[in-house]
PDB file of C-alpha atoms in Angstrom:
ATOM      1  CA  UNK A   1      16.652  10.308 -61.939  1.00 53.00           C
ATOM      2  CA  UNK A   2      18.360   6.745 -61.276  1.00 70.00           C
ATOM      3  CA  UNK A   3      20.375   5.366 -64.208  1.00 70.00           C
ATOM      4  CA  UNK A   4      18.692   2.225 -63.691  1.00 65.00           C
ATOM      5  CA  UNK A   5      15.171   1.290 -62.637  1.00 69.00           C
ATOM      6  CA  UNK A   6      13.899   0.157 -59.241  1.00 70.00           C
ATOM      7  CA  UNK A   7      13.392  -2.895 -59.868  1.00 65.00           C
ATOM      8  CA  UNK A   8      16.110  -3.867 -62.196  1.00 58.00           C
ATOM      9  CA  UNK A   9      17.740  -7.741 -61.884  1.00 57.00           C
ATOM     10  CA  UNK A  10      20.201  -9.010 -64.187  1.00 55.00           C
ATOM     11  CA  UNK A  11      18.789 -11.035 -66.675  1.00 51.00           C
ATOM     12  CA  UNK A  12      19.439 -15.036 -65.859  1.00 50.00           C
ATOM     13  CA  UNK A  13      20.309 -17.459 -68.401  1.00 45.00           C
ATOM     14  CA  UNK A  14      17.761 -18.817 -70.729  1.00 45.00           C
ATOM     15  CA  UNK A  15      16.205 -22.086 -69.738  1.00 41.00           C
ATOM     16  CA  UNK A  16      16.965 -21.213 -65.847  1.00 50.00           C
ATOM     17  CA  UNK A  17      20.687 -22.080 -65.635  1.00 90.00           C
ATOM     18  CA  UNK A  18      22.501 -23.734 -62.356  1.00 95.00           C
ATOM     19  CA  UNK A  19      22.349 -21.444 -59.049  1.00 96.00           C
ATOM     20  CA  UNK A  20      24.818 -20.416 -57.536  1.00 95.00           C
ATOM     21  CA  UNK A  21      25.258 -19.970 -53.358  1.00 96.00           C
ATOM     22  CA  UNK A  22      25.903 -16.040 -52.915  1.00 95.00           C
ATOM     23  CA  UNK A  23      26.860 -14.497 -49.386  1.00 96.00           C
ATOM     24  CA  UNK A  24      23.792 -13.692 -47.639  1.00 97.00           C
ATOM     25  CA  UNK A  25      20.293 -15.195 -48.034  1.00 97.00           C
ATOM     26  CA  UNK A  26      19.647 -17.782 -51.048  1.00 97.00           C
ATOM     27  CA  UNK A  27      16.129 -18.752 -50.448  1.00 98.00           C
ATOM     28  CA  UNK A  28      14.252 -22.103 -52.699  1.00 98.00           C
ATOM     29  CA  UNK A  29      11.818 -23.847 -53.202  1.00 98.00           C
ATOM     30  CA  UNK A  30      12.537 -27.213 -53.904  1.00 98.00           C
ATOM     31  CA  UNK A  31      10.474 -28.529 -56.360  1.00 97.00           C
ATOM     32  CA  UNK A  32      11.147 -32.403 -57.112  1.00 90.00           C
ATOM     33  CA  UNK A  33      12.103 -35.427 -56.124  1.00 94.00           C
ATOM     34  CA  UNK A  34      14.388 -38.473 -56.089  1.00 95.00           C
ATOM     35  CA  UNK A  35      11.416 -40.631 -56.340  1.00 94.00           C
ATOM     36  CA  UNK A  36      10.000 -39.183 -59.391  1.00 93.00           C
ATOM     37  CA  UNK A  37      10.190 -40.648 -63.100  1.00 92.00           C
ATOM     38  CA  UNK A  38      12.603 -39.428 -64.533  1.00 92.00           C
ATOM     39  CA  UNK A  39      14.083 -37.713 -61.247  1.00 95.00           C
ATOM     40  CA  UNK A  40      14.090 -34.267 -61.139  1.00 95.00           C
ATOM     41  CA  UNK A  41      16.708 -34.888 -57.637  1.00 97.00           C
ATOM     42  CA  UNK A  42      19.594 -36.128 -57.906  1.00 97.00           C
ATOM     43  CA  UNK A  43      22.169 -37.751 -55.640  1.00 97.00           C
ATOM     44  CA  UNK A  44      25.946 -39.360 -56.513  1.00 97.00           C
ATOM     45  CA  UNK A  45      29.627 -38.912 -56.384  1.00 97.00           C
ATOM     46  CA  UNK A  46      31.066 -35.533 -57.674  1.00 97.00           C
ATOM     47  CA  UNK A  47      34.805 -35.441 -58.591  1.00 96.00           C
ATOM     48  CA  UNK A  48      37.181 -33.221 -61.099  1.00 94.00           C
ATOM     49  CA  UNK A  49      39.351 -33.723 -63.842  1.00 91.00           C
ATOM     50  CA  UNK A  50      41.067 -31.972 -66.120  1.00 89.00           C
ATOM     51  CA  UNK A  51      40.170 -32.655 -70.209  1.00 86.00           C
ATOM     52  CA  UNK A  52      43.262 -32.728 -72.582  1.00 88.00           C
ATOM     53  CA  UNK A  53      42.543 -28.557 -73.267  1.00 92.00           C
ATOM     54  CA  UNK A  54      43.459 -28.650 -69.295  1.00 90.00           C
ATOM     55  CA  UNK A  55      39.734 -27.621 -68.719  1.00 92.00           C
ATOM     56  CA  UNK A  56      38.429 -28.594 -65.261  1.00 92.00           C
ATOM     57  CA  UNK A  57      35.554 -30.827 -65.801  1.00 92.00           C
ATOM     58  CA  UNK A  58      33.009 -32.157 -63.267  1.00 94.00           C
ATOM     59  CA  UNK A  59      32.453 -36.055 -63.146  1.00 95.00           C
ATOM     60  CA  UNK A  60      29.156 -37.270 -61.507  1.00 97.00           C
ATOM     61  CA  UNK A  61      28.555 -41.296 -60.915  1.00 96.00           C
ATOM     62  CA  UNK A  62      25.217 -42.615 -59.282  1.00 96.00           C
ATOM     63  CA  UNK A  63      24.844 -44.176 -56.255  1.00 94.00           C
ATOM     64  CA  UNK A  64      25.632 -47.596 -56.285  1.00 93.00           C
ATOM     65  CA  UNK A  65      28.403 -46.973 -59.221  1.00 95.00           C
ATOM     66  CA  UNK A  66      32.354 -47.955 -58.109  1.00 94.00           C
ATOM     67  CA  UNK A  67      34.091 -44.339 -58.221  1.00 94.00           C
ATOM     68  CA  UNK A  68      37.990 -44.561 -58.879  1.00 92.00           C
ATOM     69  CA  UNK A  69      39.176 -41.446 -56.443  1.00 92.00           C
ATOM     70  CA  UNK A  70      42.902 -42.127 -58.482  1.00 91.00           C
ATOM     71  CA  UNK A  71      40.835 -40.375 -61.481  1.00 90.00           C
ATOM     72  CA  UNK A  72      40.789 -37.023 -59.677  1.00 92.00           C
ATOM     73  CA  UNK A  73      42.414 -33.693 -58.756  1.00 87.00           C
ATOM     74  CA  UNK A  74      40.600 -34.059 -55.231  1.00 90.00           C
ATOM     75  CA  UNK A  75      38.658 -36.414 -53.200  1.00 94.00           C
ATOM     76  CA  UNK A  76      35.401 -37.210 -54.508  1.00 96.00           C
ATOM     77  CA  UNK A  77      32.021 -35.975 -52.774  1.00 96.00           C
ATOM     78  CA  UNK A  78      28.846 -36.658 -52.030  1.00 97.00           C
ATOM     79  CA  UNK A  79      26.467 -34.121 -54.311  1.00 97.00           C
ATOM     80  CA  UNK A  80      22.909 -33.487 -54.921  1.00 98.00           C
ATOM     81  CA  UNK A  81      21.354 -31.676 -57.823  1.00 98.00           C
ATOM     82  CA  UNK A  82      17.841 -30.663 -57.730  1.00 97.00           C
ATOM     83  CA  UNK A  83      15.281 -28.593 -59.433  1.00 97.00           C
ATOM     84  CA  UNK A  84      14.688 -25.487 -57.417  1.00 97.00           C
ATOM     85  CA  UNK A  85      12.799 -22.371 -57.798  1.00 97.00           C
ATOM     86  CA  UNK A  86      15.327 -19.573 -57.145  1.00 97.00           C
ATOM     87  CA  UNK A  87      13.630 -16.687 -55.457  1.00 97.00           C
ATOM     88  CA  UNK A  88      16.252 -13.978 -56.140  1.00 95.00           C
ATOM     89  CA  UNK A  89      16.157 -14.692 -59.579  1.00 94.00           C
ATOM     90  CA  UNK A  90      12.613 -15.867 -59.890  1.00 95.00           C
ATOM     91  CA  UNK A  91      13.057 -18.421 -61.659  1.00 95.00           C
ATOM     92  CA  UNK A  92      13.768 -22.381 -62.161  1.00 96.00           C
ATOM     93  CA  UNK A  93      16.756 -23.438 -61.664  1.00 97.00           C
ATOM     94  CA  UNK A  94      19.464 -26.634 -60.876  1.00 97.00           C
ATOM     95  CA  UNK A  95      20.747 -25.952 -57.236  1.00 98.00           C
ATOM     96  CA  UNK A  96      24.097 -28.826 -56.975  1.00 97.00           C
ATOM     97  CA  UNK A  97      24.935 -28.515 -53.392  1.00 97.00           C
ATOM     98  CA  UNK A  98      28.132 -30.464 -52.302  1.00 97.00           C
ATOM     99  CA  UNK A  99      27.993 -29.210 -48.616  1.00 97.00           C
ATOM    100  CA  UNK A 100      27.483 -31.731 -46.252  1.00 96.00           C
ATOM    101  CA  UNK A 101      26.278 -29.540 -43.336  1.00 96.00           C
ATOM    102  CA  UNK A 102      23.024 -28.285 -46.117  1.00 98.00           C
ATOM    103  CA  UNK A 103      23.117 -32.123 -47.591  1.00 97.00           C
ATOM    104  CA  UNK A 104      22.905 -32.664 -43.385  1.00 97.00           C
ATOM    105  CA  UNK A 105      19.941 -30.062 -43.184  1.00 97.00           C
ATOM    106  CA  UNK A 106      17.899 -31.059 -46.153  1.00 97.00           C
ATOM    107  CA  UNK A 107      17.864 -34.953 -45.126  1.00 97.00           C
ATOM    108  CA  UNK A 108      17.283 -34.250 -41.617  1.00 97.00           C
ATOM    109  CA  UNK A 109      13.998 -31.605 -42.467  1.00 97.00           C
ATOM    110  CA  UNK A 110      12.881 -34.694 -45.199  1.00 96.00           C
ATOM    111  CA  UNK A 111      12.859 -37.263 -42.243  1.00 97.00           C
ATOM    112  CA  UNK A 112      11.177 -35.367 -40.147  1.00 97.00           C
ATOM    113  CA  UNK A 113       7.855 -36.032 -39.315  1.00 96.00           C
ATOM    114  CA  UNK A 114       6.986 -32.138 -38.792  1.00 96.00           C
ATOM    115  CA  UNK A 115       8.568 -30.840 -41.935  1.00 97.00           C
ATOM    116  CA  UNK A 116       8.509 -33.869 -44.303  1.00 96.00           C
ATOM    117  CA  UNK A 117       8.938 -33.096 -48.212  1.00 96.00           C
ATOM    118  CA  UNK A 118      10.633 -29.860 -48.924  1.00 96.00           C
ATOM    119  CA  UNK A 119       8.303 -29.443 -51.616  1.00 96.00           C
ATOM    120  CA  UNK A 120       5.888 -28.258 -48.886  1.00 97.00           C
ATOM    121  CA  UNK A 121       8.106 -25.104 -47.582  1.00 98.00           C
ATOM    122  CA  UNK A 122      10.983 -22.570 -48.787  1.00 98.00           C
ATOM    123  CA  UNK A 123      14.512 -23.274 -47.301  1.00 98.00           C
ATOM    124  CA  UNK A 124      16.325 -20.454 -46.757  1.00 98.00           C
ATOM    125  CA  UNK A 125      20.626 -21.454 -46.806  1.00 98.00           C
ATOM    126  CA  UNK A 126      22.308 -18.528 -45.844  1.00 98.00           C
ATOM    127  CA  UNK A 127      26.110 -18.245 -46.630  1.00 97.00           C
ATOM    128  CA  UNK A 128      28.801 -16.344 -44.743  1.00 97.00           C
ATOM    129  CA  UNK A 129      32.220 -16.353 -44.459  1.00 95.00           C
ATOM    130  CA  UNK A 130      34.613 -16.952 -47.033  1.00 93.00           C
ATOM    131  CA  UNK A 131      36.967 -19.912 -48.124  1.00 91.00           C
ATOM    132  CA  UNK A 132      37.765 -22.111 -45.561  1.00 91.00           C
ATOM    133  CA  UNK A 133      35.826 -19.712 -43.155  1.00 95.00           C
ATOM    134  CA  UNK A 134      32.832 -20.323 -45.653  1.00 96.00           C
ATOM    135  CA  UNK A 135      29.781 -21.561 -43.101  1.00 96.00           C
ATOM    136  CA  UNK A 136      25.949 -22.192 -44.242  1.00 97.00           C
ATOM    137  CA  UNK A 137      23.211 -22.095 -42.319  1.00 97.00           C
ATOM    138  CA  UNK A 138      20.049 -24.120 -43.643  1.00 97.00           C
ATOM    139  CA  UNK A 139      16.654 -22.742 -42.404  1.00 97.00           C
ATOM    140  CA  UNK A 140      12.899 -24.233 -43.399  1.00 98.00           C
ATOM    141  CA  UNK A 141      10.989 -21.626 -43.859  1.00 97.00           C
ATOM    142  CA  UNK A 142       7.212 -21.723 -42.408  1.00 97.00           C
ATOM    143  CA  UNK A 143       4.794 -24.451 -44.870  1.00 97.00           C
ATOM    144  CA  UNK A 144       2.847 -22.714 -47.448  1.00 96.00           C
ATOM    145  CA  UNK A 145       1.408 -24.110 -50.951  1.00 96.00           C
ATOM    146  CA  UNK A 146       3.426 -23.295 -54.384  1.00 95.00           C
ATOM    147  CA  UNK A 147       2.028 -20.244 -56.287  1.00 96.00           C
ATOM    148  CA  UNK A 148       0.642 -20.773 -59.288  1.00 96.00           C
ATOM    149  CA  UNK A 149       3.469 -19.070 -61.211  1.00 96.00           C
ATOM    150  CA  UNK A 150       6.010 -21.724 -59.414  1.00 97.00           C
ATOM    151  CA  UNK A 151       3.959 -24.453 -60.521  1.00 96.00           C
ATOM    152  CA  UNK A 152       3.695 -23.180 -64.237  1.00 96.00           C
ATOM    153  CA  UNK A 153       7.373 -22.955 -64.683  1.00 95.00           C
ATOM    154  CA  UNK A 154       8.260 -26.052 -63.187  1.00 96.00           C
ATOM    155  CA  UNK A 155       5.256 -28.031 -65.713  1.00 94.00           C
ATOM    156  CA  UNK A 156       7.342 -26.028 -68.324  1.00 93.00           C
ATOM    157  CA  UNK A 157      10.237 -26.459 -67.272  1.00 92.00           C
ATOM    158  CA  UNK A 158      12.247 -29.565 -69.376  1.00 92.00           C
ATOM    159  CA  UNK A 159      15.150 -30.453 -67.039  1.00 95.00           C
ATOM    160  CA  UNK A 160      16.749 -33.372 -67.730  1.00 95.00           C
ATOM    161  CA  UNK A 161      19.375 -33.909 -64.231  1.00 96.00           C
ATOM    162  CA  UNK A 162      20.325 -37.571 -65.596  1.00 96.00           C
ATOM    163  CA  UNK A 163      22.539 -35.866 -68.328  1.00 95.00           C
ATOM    164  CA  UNK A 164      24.625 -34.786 -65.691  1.00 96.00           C
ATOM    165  CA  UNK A 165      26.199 -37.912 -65.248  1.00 96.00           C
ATOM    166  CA  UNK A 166      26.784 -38.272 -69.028  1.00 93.00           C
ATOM    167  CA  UNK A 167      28.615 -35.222 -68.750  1.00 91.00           C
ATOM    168  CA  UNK A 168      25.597 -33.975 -71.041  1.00 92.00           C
ATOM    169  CA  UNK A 169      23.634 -30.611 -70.657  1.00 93.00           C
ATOM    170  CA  UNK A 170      20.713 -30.794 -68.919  1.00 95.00           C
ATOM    171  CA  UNK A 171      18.974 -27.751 -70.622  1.00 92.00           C
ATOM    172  CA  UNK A 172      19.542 -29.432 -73.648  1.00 86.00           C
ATOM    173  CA  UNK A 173      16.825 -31.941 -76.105  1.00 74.00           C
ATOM    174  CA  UNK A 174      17.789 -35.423 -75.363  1.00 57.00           C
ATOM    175  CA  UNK A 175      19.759 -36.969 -78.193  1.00 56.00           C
ATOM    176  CA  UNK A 176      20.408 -40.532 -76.268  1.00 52.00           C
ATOM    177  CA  UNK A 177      23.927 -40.488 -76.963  1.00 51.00           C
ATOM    178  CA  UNK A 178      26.682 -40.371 -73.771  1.00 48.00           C
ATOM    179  CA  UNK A 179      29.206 -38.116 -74.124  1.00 48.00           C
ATOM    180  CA  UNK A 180      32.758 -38.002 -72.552  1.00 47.00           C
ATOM    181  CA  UNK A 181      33.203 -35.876 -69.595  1.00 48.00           C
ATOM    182  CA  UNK A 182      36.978 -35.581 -69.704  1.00 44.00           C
TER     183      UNK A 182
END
């Protein structure tokens, strides 16, 4: 008799949490878009700082924003941050991919006429490799509609991905009021 059952996961973080790229197969649904109101993707400038408890602190800034590189630790980079639904952990979740070879994959599958919106179709990004030797490999996965228990928890799912670049959470009510990243 197994400690542990069959089936066991580790529990995920209330209200669906960020995922994180683990070695191996990371397969999503991406559920939103940049076009929707408010977004629920995301696209800008990612760079780090360090607050005065010498905390490393992400610092996002939309598209179209000036972004003083002088600021950081590192150069700046191109990010999105969508809503996804995370297969391994069944659940919703914020996927921030910084990558440009998956940034690469997912604009090239959107602008193509076969695949079109990524809503329509898992993506499987596979990760291998470690450090410098990290390498992803970004696969669409055959088209096939949302279940109805994807659908569900996205429509309950309150994600707000514009806090990000208030350096706000987005799991969190909206208060209006911006707060300081670093």
């Amino acid at each position: 008799m197994a400690f542990l059952p069959d089936n066991y996961k580790p529990l995920a973080a209330a209200g669906g949490g960020y995922m994180k790229l683990t070695p191996g197969e990371n397969r999503i649904r991406i559920l939103g878009s940049m076009n929707d109101d408010p977004p629920t993707a995301i696209r800008g400038t990612l760079g780090w700082g360090t607050d005065s408890e010498g905390n490393r602190k992400p610092d996002r800034t939309p598209v179209g924003e000036k972004v003083d590189a002088s600021l950081y630790e590192e150069k700046p980079k191109e990010f999105f941050a969508m809503i996804v639904w995370n297969y391994a952990a069944e659940q919703i979740s914020i996927l921030e991919v910084t990558q440009a070879s998956i940034i690469g994959e997912i604009v090239s599958l959107a602008n193509d006429e076969d695949w079109g919106d990524p809503k329509d179709y898992d993506i499987s990004i596979v990760k291998t490799g470690e450090g410098m030797e990290t390498r992803y490999n970004t696969v669409p996965k055959p088209k096939k509609a949302q279940t109805g228990e994807i659908k569900k928890a996205f429509a309950d799912a309150e994600i707000n991905l514009m806090a990000l670049f208030s350096g706000g959470d987005p799991f969190a009510p909206a208060t209006g009021e911006k707060e300081v990243p670093f």
